[in-house]
PDB file of C-alpha atoms and ligand atoms in Angstrom:
ATOM      1  CA  ILE A 865      -0.070  -0.069  -0.044  1.00  0.00           C
ATOM      2  CA  LYS A 866       1.403   3.221  -1.092  1.00  0.00           C
ATOM      3  CA  THR A 867       2.233   6.084   1.386  1.00  0.00           C
ATOM      4  CA  LEU A 868       1.201   9.673   0.535  1.00  0.00           C
ATOM      5  CA  ALA A 869       4.841  10.303  -0.219  1.00  0.00           C
ATOM      6  CA  GLU A 870       4.758   7.726  -3.042  1.00  0.00           C
ATOM      7  CA  PHE A 871       1.286   8.834  -3.961  1.00  0.00           C
ATOM      8  CA  TYR A 872       2.585  12.401  -4.515  1.00  0.00           C
ATOM      9  CA  ARG A 873       5.320  11.048  -6.786  1.00  0.00           C
ATOM     10  CA  THR A 874       2.870   9.120  -9.062  1.00  0.00           C
ATOM     11  CA  LEU A 875      -0.184  11.323  -9.009  1.00  0.00           C
ATOM     12  CA  VAL A 876      -0.721  14.085 -11.349  1.00  0.00           C
ATOM     13  CA  LEU A 877      -2.141  16.488  -8.774  1.00  0.00           C
ATOM     14  CA  LYS A 878      -5.464  17.942 -10.044  1.00  0.00           C
ATOM     15  CA  ALA A 879      -4.547  21.401  -8.556  1.00  0.00           C
ATOM     16  CA  ALA A 880      -0.866  21.995  -7.942  1.00  0.00           C
ATOM     17  CA  THR A 881      -1.841  24.379  -5.021  1.00  0.00           C
ATOM     18  CA  PRO A 882      -4.918  23.225  -3.014  1.00  0.00           C
ATOM     19  CA  GLU A 883      -7.444  25.969  -2.531  1.00  0.00           C
ATOM     20  CA  LYS A 884      -6.963  25.995   1.314  1.00  0.00           C
ATOM     21  CA  VAL A 885      -3.976  24.472   2.884  1.00  0.00           C
ATOM     22  CA  ARG A 886      -5.229  23.840   6.466  1.00  0.00           C
ATOM     23  CA  HIS A 887      -1.860  22.542   7.733  1.00  0.00           C
ATOM     24  CA  GLN A 888       1.766  23.268   7.140  1.00  0.00           C
ATOM     25  CA  PRO A 889       3.633  20.788   5.007  1.00  0.00           C
ATOM     26  CA  ASP A 890       5.325  18.150   7.064  1.00  0.00           C
ATOM     27  CA  PRO A 891       7.284  15.588   4.934  1.00  0.00           C
ATOM     28  CA  ALA A 892       7.641  12.979   7.831  1.00  0.00           C
ATOM     29  CA  LEU A 893       3.804  12.544   8.019  1.00  0.00           C
ATOM     30  CA  LEU A 894       3.639  11.688   4.228  1.00  0.00           C
ATOM     31  CA  ASP A 895       5.372   8.264   4.957  1.00  0.00           C
ATOM     32  CA  ARG A 896       2.810   7.548   7.770  1.00  0.00           C
ATOM     33  CA  VAL A 897      -0.471   8.039   5.884  1.00  0.00           C
ATOM     34  CA  SER A 898      -1.972   5.963   2.917  1.00  0.00           C
ATOM     35  CA  LEU A 899      -4.974   5.985   0.711  1.00  0.00           C
ATOM     36  CA  PHE A 900      -6.033   2.444  -0.464  1.00  0.00           C
ATOM     37  CA  GLN A 901      -8.920   1.512  -2.668  1.00  0.00           C
ATOM     38  CA  GLY A 902     -10.420  -1.958  -2.016  1.00  0.00           C
ATOM     39  CA  ASP A 903     -11.808  -4.406   0.526  1.00  0.00           C
ATOM     40  CA  ILE A 904     -10.684  -3.602   4.115  1.00  0.00           C
ATOM     41  CA  THR A 905     -11.283  -7.099   5.215  1.00  0.00           C
ATOM     42  CA  ARG A 906      -8.415  -8.417   3.077  1.00  0.00           C
ATOM     43  CA  LEU A 907      -5.836  -6.233   4.707  1.00  0.00           C
ATOM     44  CA  GLU A 908      -3.096  -8.066   6.706  1.00  0.00           C
ATOM     45  CA  ILE A 909      -2.505  -5.416   9.276  1.00  0.00           C
ATOM     46  CA  ASP A 910      -2.465  -4.768  13.118  1.00  0.00           C
ATOM     47  CA  ALA A 911      -5.965  -3.272  12.990  1.00  0.00           C
ATOM     48  CA  ILE A 912      -8.930  -2.507  10.855  1.00  0.00           C
ATOM     49  CA  VAL A 913     -11.772  -0.260  12.031  1.00  0.00           C
ATOM     50  CA  ASN A 914     -15.229  -1.322  11.651  1.00  0.00           C
ATOM     51  CA  ALA A 915     -18.140   1.225  11.009  1.00  0.00           C
ATOM     52  CA  ALA A 916     -20.500  -0.613  13.324  1.00  0.00           C
ATOM     53  CA  ASN A 917     -23.877   0.208  15.039  1.00  0.00           C
ATOM     54  CA  ARG A 918     -24.604   0.708  18.650  1.00  0.00           C
ATOM     55  CA  SER A 919     -25.361  -2.941  19.160  1.00  0.00           C
ATOM     56  CA  LEU A 920     -21.941  -4.209  17.881  1.00  0.00           C
ATOM     57  CA  LEU A 921     -23.800  -7.359  16.610  1.00  0.00           C
ATOM     58  CA  GLY A 922     -23.318  -6.750  12.834  1.00  0.00           C
ATOM     59  CA  GLY A 923     -25.335  -5.157  10.072  1.00  0.00           C
ATOM     60  CA  GLY A 924     -24.771  -4.269   6.283  1.00  0.00           C
ATOM     61  CA  GLY A 925     -22.052  -2.485   4.476  1.00  0.00           C
ATOM     62  CA  VAL A 926     -18.526  -2.785   5.771  1.00  0.00           C
ATOM     63  CA  ASP A 927     -19.871  -4.068   9.147  1.00  0.00           C
ATOM     64  CA  GLY A 928     -21.620  -7.113   7.485  1.00  0.00           C
ATOM     65  CA  ALA A 929     -18.328  -7.783   5.577  1.00  0.00           C
ATOM     66  CA  ILE A 930     -16.130  -7.626   8.648  1.00  0.00           C
ATOM     67  CA  HIS A 931     -18.509  -9.891  10.660  1.00  0.00           C
ATOM     68  CA  ALA A 932     -18.722 -12.421   7.719  1.00  0.00           C
ATOM     69  CA  SER A 933     -14.941 -12.592   7.333  1.00  0.00           C
ATOM     70  CA  ALA A 934     -14.095 -12.593  11.139  1.00  0.00           C
ATOM     71  CA  GLY A 935     -16.512 -15.343  11.803  1.00  0.00           C
ATOM     72  CA  PRO A 936     -18.664 -16.521  14.635  1.00  0.00           C
ATOM     73  CA  GLU A 937     -16.102 -16.201  17.503  1.00  0.00           C
ATOM     74  CA  ASN A 938     -16.042 -12.344  16.736  1.00  0.00           C
ATOM     75  CA  PHE A 939     -19.864 -12.356  17.039  1.00  0.00           C
ATOM     76  CA  TRP A 940     -19.956 -14.200  20.379  1.00  0.00           C
ATOM     77  CA  LYS A 941     -17.170 -12.002  21.700  1.00  0.00           C
ATOM     78  CA  SER A 942     -19.135  -8.870  20.455  1.00  0.00           C
ATOM     79  CA  ARG A 943     -22.134  -9.985  22.372  1.00  0.00           C
ATOM     80  CA  THR A 944     -20.159  -9.616  25.532  1.00  0.00           C
ATOM     81  CA  LEU A 945     -19.193  -5.913  24.784  1.00  0.00           C
ATOM     82  CA  ASN A 946     -22.647  -4.764  25.661  1.00  0.00           C
ATOM     83  CA  GLY A 947     -22.933  -2.410  22.722  1.00  0.00           C
ATOM     84  CA  CYS A 948     -21.123   0.933  22.175  1.00  0.00           C
ATOM     85  CA  LEU A 949     -22.195   4.557  22.339  1.00  0.00           C
ATOM     86  CA  THR A 950     -22.020   6.735  19.178  1.00  0.00           C
ATOM     87  CA  GLY A 951     -18.637   8.257  18.866  1.00  0.00           C
ATOM     88  CA  GLU A 952     -16.960   5.697  21.089  1.00  0.00           C
ATOM     89  CA  SER A 953     -14.841   2.593  20.122  1.00  0.00           C
ATOM     90  CA  LYS A 954     -14.243  -0.983  21.379  1.00  0.00           C
ATOM     91  CA  ILE A 955     -11.736  -3.521  20.414  1.00  0.00           C
ATOM     92  CA  THR A 956     -11.532  -7.181  19.660  1.00  0.00           C
ATOM     93  CA  ARG A 957      -9.256  -9.676  18.119  1.00  0.00           C
ATOM     94  CA  GLY A 958      -9.440 -10.155  14.354  1.00  0.00           C
ATOM     95  CA  TYR A 959     -10.395 -13.792  14.584  1.00  0.00           C
ATOM     96  CA  ASN A 960     -10.505 -15.158  11.082  1.00  0.00           C
ATOM     97  CA  LEU A 961      -9.601 -11.919   9.541  1.00  0.00           C
ATOM     98  CA  PRO A 962      -6.088 -11.421   8.183  1.00  0.00           C
ATOM     99  CA  ALA A 963      -6.035  -8.351  10.491  1.00  0.00           C
ATOM    100  CA  SER A 964      -4.972  -8.915  14.173  1.00  0.00           C
ATOM    101  CA  HIS A 965      -7.645  -6.702  15.591  1.00  0.00           C
ATOM    102  CA  ILE A 966     -10.956  -5.009  14.892  1.00  0.00           C
ATOM    103  CA  ILE A 967     -11.665  -1.540  16.464  1.00  0.00           C
ATOM    104  CA  HIS A 968     -15.471  -1.321  16.334  1.00  0.00           C
ATOM    105  CA  THR A 969     -16.638   2.339  16.310  1.00  0.00           C
ATOM    106  CA  VAL A 970     -20.011   3.789  15.992  1.00  0.00           C
ATOM    107  CA  GLY A 971     -20.257   6.982  13.746  1.00  0.00           C
ATOM    108  CA  PRO A 972     -23.373   9.266  13.939  1.00  0.00           C
ATOM    109  CA  ILE A 973     -26.390   8.866  11.768  1.00  0.00           C
ATOM    110  CA  TYR A 974     -26.284  12.175   9.633  1.00  0.00           C
ATOM    111  CA  SER A 975     -28.914  14.753   9.928  1.00  0.00           C
ATOM    112  CA  SER A 976     -28.438  18.320   8.573  1.00  0.00           C
ATOM    113  CA  ARG A 977     -30.269  19.853  11.597  1.00  0.00           C
ATOM    114  CA  ASP A 978     -27.603  18.857  14.083  1.00  0.00           C
ATOM    115  CA  LYS A 979     -24.570  19.343  11.881  1.00  0.00           C
ATOM    116  CA  ALA A 980     -22.039  20.506  14.561  1.00  0.00           C
ATOM    117  CA  GLU A 981     -23.107  17.692  16.890  1.00  0.00           C
ATOM    118  CA  LYS A 982     -22.709  15.189  14.137  1.00  0.00           C
ATOM    119  CA  ALA A 983     -19.346  16.347  13.289  1.00  0.00           C
ATOM    120  CA  GLU A 984     -18.059  16.162  16.708  1.00  0.00           C
ATOM    121  CA  LEU A 985     -19.348  12.644  17.061  1.00  0.00           C
ATOM    122  CA  LEU A 986     -17.656  11.541  13.788  1.00  0.00           C
ATOM    123  CA  GLU A 987     -14.535  13.124  14.913  1.00  0.00           C
ATOM    124  CA  SER A 988     -14.733  11.303  18.187  1.00  0.00           C
ATOM    125  CA  SER A 989     -15.191   7.936  16.378  1.00  0.00           C
ATOM    126  CA  TYR A 990     -11.790   8.558  14.633  1.00  0.00           C
ATOM    127  CA  ARG A 991      -9.948   9.898  17.752  1.00  0.00           C
ATOM    128  CA  THR A 992     -11.283   7.148  20.082  1.00  0.00           C
ATOM    129  CA  SER A 993     -10.265   4.506  17.386  1.00  0.00           C
ATOM    130  CA  LEU A 994      -6.747   6.111  17.192  1.00  0.00           C
ATOM    131  CA  GLU A 995      -6.466   6.227  21.029  1.00  0.00           C
ATOM    132  CA  LEU A 996      -7.495   2.743  21.436  1.00  0.00           C
ATOM    133  CA  ALA A 997      -5.082   1.498  18.889  1.00  0.00           C
ATOM    134  CA  VAL A 998      -2.162   3.142  20.691  1.00  0.00           C
ATOM    135  CA  GLU A 999      -3.360   1.686  24.008  1.00  0.00           C
ATOM    136  CA  ASN A1000      -3.026  -1.677  22.463  1.00  0.00           C
ATOM    137  CA  GLY A1001       0.221  -1.325  20.844  1.00  0.00           C
ATOM    138  CA  ILE A1002      -1.073  -1.220  17.468  1.00  0.00           C
ATOM    139  CA  ARG A1003       1.201   0.487  14.858  1.00  0.00           C
ATOM    140  CA  HIS A1004      -0.758   0.096  11.592  1.00  0.00           C
ATOM    141  CA  ILE A1005      -4.535   0.994  11.358  1.00  0.00           C
ATOM    142  CA  ALA A1006      -7.017   1.028   8.581  1.00  0.00           C
ATOM    143  CA  PHE A1007     -10.222   3.035   8.371  1.00  0.00           C
ATOM    144  CA  PRO A1008     -13.131   2.774   6.127  1.00  0.00           C
ATOM    145  CA  SER A1009     -15.199   6.025   5.325  1.00  0.00           C
ATOM    146  CA  ILE A1010     -17.168   5.917   8.518  1.00  0.00           C
ATOM    147  CA  SER A1011     -20.797   7.030   8.550  1.00  0.00           C
ATOM    148  CA  THR A1012     -20.766   7.761   4.716  1.00  0.00           C
ATOM    149  CA  GLY A1013     -22.812   4.672   3.635  1.00  0.00           C
ATOM    150  CA  VAL A1014     -25.917   3.563   5.469  1.00  0.00           C
ATOM    151  CA  TYR A1015     -25.647   6.390   7.966  1.00  0.00           C
ATOM    152  CA  SER A1016     -25.423   8.918   4.936  1.00  0.00           C
ATOM    153  CA  TYR A1017     -22.993  11.622   6.181  1.00  0.00           C
ATOM    154  CA  PRO A1018     -21.880  13.743   3.184  1.00  0.00           C
ATOM    155  CA  VAL A1019     -18.652  12.122   1.866  1.00  0.00           C
ATOM    156  CA  ALA A1020     -16.591  15.491   1.483  1.00  0.00           C
ATOM    157  CA  ASP A1021     -17.436  16.637   5.011  1.00  0.00           C
ATOM    158  CA  ALA A1022     -16.664  13.333   6.445  1.00  0.00           C
ATOM    159  CA  THR A1023     -13.406  13.124   4.593  1.00  0.00           C
ATOM    160  CA  ARG A1024     -12.348  16.439   5.893  1.00  0.00           C
ATOM    161  CA  ILE A1025     -13.151  15.215   9.464  1.00  0.00           C
ATOM    162  CA  ALA A1026     -11.245  11.996   8.916  1.00  0.00           C
ATOM    163  CA  LEU A1027      -8.154  13.698   7.501  1.00  0.00           C
ATOM    164  CA  ASN A1028      -8.079  16.505  10.037  1.00  0.00           C
ATOM    165  CA  THR A1029      -8.522  14.033  12.996  1.00  0.00           C
ATOM    166  CA  ALA A1030      -5.637  11.819  11.766  1.00  0.00           C
ATOM    167  CA  ARG A1031      -3.537  14.631  11.194  1.00  0.00           C
ATOM    168  CA  THR A1032      -4.049  16.072  14.589  1.00  0.00           C
ATOM    169  CA  PHE A1033      -3.459  12.716  16.319  1.00  0.00           C
ATOM    170  CA  LEU A1034      -0.380  11.760  14.290  1.00  0.00           C
ATOM    171  CA  GLU A1035       1.179  15.044  15.483  1.00  0.00           C
ATOM    172  CA  SER A1036       0.272  14.476  19.204  1.00  0.00           C
ATOM    173  CA  GLU A1037       2.529  12.729  21.602  1.00  0.00           C
ATOM    174  CA  ASN A1038       0.506   9.580  21.597  1.00  0.00           C
ATOM    175  CA  GLY A1039       0.227   9.689  17.772  1.00  0.00           C
ATOM    176  CA  ASN A1040       3.977   9.304  17.529  1.00  0.00           C
ATOM    177  CA  LYS A1041       3.539   5.675  18.349  1.00  0.00           C
ATOM    178  CA  LEU A1042       1.463   5.040  15.212  1.00  0.00           C
ATOM    179  CA  GLU A1043       3.442   4.133  12.024  1.00  0.00           C
ATOM    180  CA  ARG A1044       0.839   4.165   9.483  1.00  0.00           C
ATOM    181  CA  VAL A1045      -2.934   5.364   9.077  1.00  0.00           C
ATOM    182  CA  ILE A1046      -4.618   3.827   5.943  1.00  0.00           C
ATOM    183  CA  PHE A1047      -7.730   5.435   4.555  1.00  0.00           C
ATOM    184  CA  VAL A1048      -9.654   2.617   2.796  1.00  0.00           C
ATOM    185  CA  VAL A1049     -12.125   3.728   0.040  1.00  0.00           C
ATOM    186  CA  TRP A1050     -14.510   1.478  -1.754  1.00  0.00           C
ATOM    187  CA  SER A1051     -15.944   3.548  -4.548  1.00  0.00           C
ATOM    188  CA  ASN A1052     -14.170   5.480  -7.391  1.00  0.00           C
ATOM    189  CA  LYS A1053     -16.177   8.606  -6.175  1.00  0.00           C
ATOM    190  CA  ASP A1054     -15.030   8.347  -2.632  1.00  0.00           C
ATOM    191  CA  LYS A1055     -11.276   7.749  -4.053  1.00  0.00           C
ATOM    192  CA  GLY A1056     -11.682  11.105  -5.969  1.00  0.00           C
ATOM    193  CA  VAL A1057     -12.830  12.871  -2.898  1.00  0.00           C
ATOM    194  CA  TYR A1058      -9.949  11.775  -0.781  1.00  0.00           C
ATOM    195  CA  GLU A1059      -7.401  12.495  -3.658  1.00  0.00           C
ATOM    196  CA  GLU A1060      -8.745  16.028  -3.812  1.00  0.00           C
ATOM    197  CA  LEU A1061      -8.783  16.700  -0.033  1.00  0.00           C
ATOM    198  CA  ILE A1062      -5.606  14.994   0.977  1.00  0.00           C
ATOM    199  CA  PRO A1063      -3.269  17.838  -0.227  1.00  0.00           C
ATOM    200  CA  GLU A1064      -5.337  20.325   1.976  1.00  0.00           C
ATOM    201  CA  PHE A1065      -4.466  18.307   5.211  1.00  0.00           C
ATOM    202  CA  PHE A1066      -1.121  16.752   4.071  1.00  0.00           C
ATOM    203  CA  PRO A1067       0.224  19.163   1.597  1.00  0.00           C
ATOM    204  CA  PRO A1068       3.007  17.762  -0.530  1.00  0.00           C
ATOM    205  CA  GLY A1069       5.569  20.374   0.466  1.00  0.00           C
TER     206      GLY A1069
HETATM  207  N1  LIG B2051     -14.085  -2.373   2.553  1.00  0.00           N
HETATM  208  C1  LIG B2051     -13.950  -1.066   2.634  1.00  0.00           C
HETATM  209  N2  LIG B2051     -15.073  -0.244   2.652  1.00  0.00           N
HETATM  210  C2  LIG B2051     -16.226  -0.647   2.409  1.00  0.00           C
HETATM  211  C3  LIG B2051     -16.427  -1.998   2.348  1.00  0.00           C
HETATM  212  C4  LIG B2051     -15.320  -2.954   2.319  1.00  0.00           C
HETATM  213  N3  LIG B2051     -15.478  -4.261   2.295  1.00  0.00           N
HETATM  214  N4  LIG B2051     -17.953  -2.348   2.234  1.00  0.00           N
HETATM  215  C5  LIG B2051     -18.400  -1.150   2.321  1.00  0.00           C
HETATM  216  N5  LIG B2051     -17.415  -0.233   2.386  1.00  0.00           N
HETATM  217  P1  LIG B2051     -21.372   1.618   5.778  1.00  0.00           P
HETATM  218  P2  LIG B2051     -21.894   3.609   7.982  1.00  0.00           P
HETATM  219  C6  LIG B2051     -17.655   1.293   2.451  1.00  0.00           C
HETATM  220  O1  LIG B2051     -22.669   1.822   5.289  1.00  0.00           O
HETATM  221  O2  LIG B2051     -22.476   4.669   6.913  1.00  0.00           O
HETATM  222  C7  LIG B2051     -23.978  -1.031   8.846  1.00  0.00           C
HETATM  223  O3  LIG B2051     -25.360  -1.663   8.617  1.00  0.00           O
HETATM  224  C8  LIG B2051     -18.890   2.006   1.996  1.00  0.00           C
HETATM  225  O4  LIG B2051     -18.845   1.966   0.523  1.00  0.00           O
HETATM  226  O5  LIG B2051     -20.762   0.310   5.978  1.00  0.00           O
HETATM  227  O6  LIG B2051     -21.085   4.003   9.079  1.00  0.00           O
HETATM  228  C9  LIG B2051     -23.821  -0.896  10.374  1.00  0.00           C
HETATM  229  O7  LIG B2051     -24.215  -2.116  11.097  1.00  0.00           O
HETATM  230  C10 LIG B2051     -18.862   3.264   2.700  1.00  0.00           C
HETATM  231  O8  LIG B2051     -17.998   4.186   1.990  1.00  0.00           O
HETATM  232  O9  LIG B2051     -21.216   2.385   7.194  1.00  0.00           O
HETATM  233  C11 LIG B2051     -24.602   0.203  10.860  1.00  0.00           C
HETATM  234  O10 LIG B2051     -25.839  -0.087  11.125  1.00  0.00           O
HETATM  235  C12 LIG B2051     -18.329   3.031   3.965  1.00  0.00           C
HETATM  236  O11 LIG B2051     -17.592   1.680   3.819  1.00  0.00           O
HETATM  237  C13 LIG B2051     -24.361   1.141   9.530  1.00  0.00           C
HETATM  238  O12 LIG B2051     -24.218   0.260   8.449  1.00  0.00           O
HETATM  239  C14 LIG B2051     -19.102   2.944   5.122  1.00  0.00           C
HETATM  240  O13 LIG B2051     -20.456   2.660   4.870  1.00  0.00           O
HETATM  241  C15 LIG B2051     -23.216   2.092   9.626  1.00  0.00           C
HETATM  242  O14 LIG B2051     -23.264   2.943   8.379  1.00  0.00           O
END
């Protein structure tokens, strides 16, 4: 999986200068972040994040795929976790997955009326997942695009929150313990959104 440093070497940037650079360039960070298009359940990595619901007992989308691949042991273990509040995260082993751990997080169900509250909850999903990863000695973590499927969060807004939260965390003291954050996209459309926004949060320098 390519890092952003490699990504910038191969990508013909849509805009050489992004409209808004929200952060200063930091070349070291470019080796610690990746964008990958494909099935998150296939990643052989320390931890993958699941976009779960509050029951933690499985559902559709990426949650369904993760539960199906992790197998029944994960389901039985998940039953003992007593669910999870929106914006919070819980960890299990990966069971039959190639990934060693699953970090189950519950993103918000989007509604345009409570935009600020939803944004805080989505940020919290990313942040608590990253914190839990570090607490458990995880060095490589992969995120799907939380809340942007069944929970209908607008993809560009959600992507800005994902990138901003990762950048802030990677620069924090705890974040130094993480070697790689991988953003996993499924559709071509979402890939395009990430490619457009990444330079705002992780400028090529
Ligand atoms: N690998 C990577 N990304 C995937 C995969 C996959 N195998 N499958 C889907 N995606 P969603 P949410 C993408 O709906 O919006 C479930 O029923 C998908 O294209 O899975 O947080 C839960 O139980 C989209 O971009 O999660 C909850 O009830 C992204 O993953 C509810 O859905 C997230 O879409 C959670 O909804």
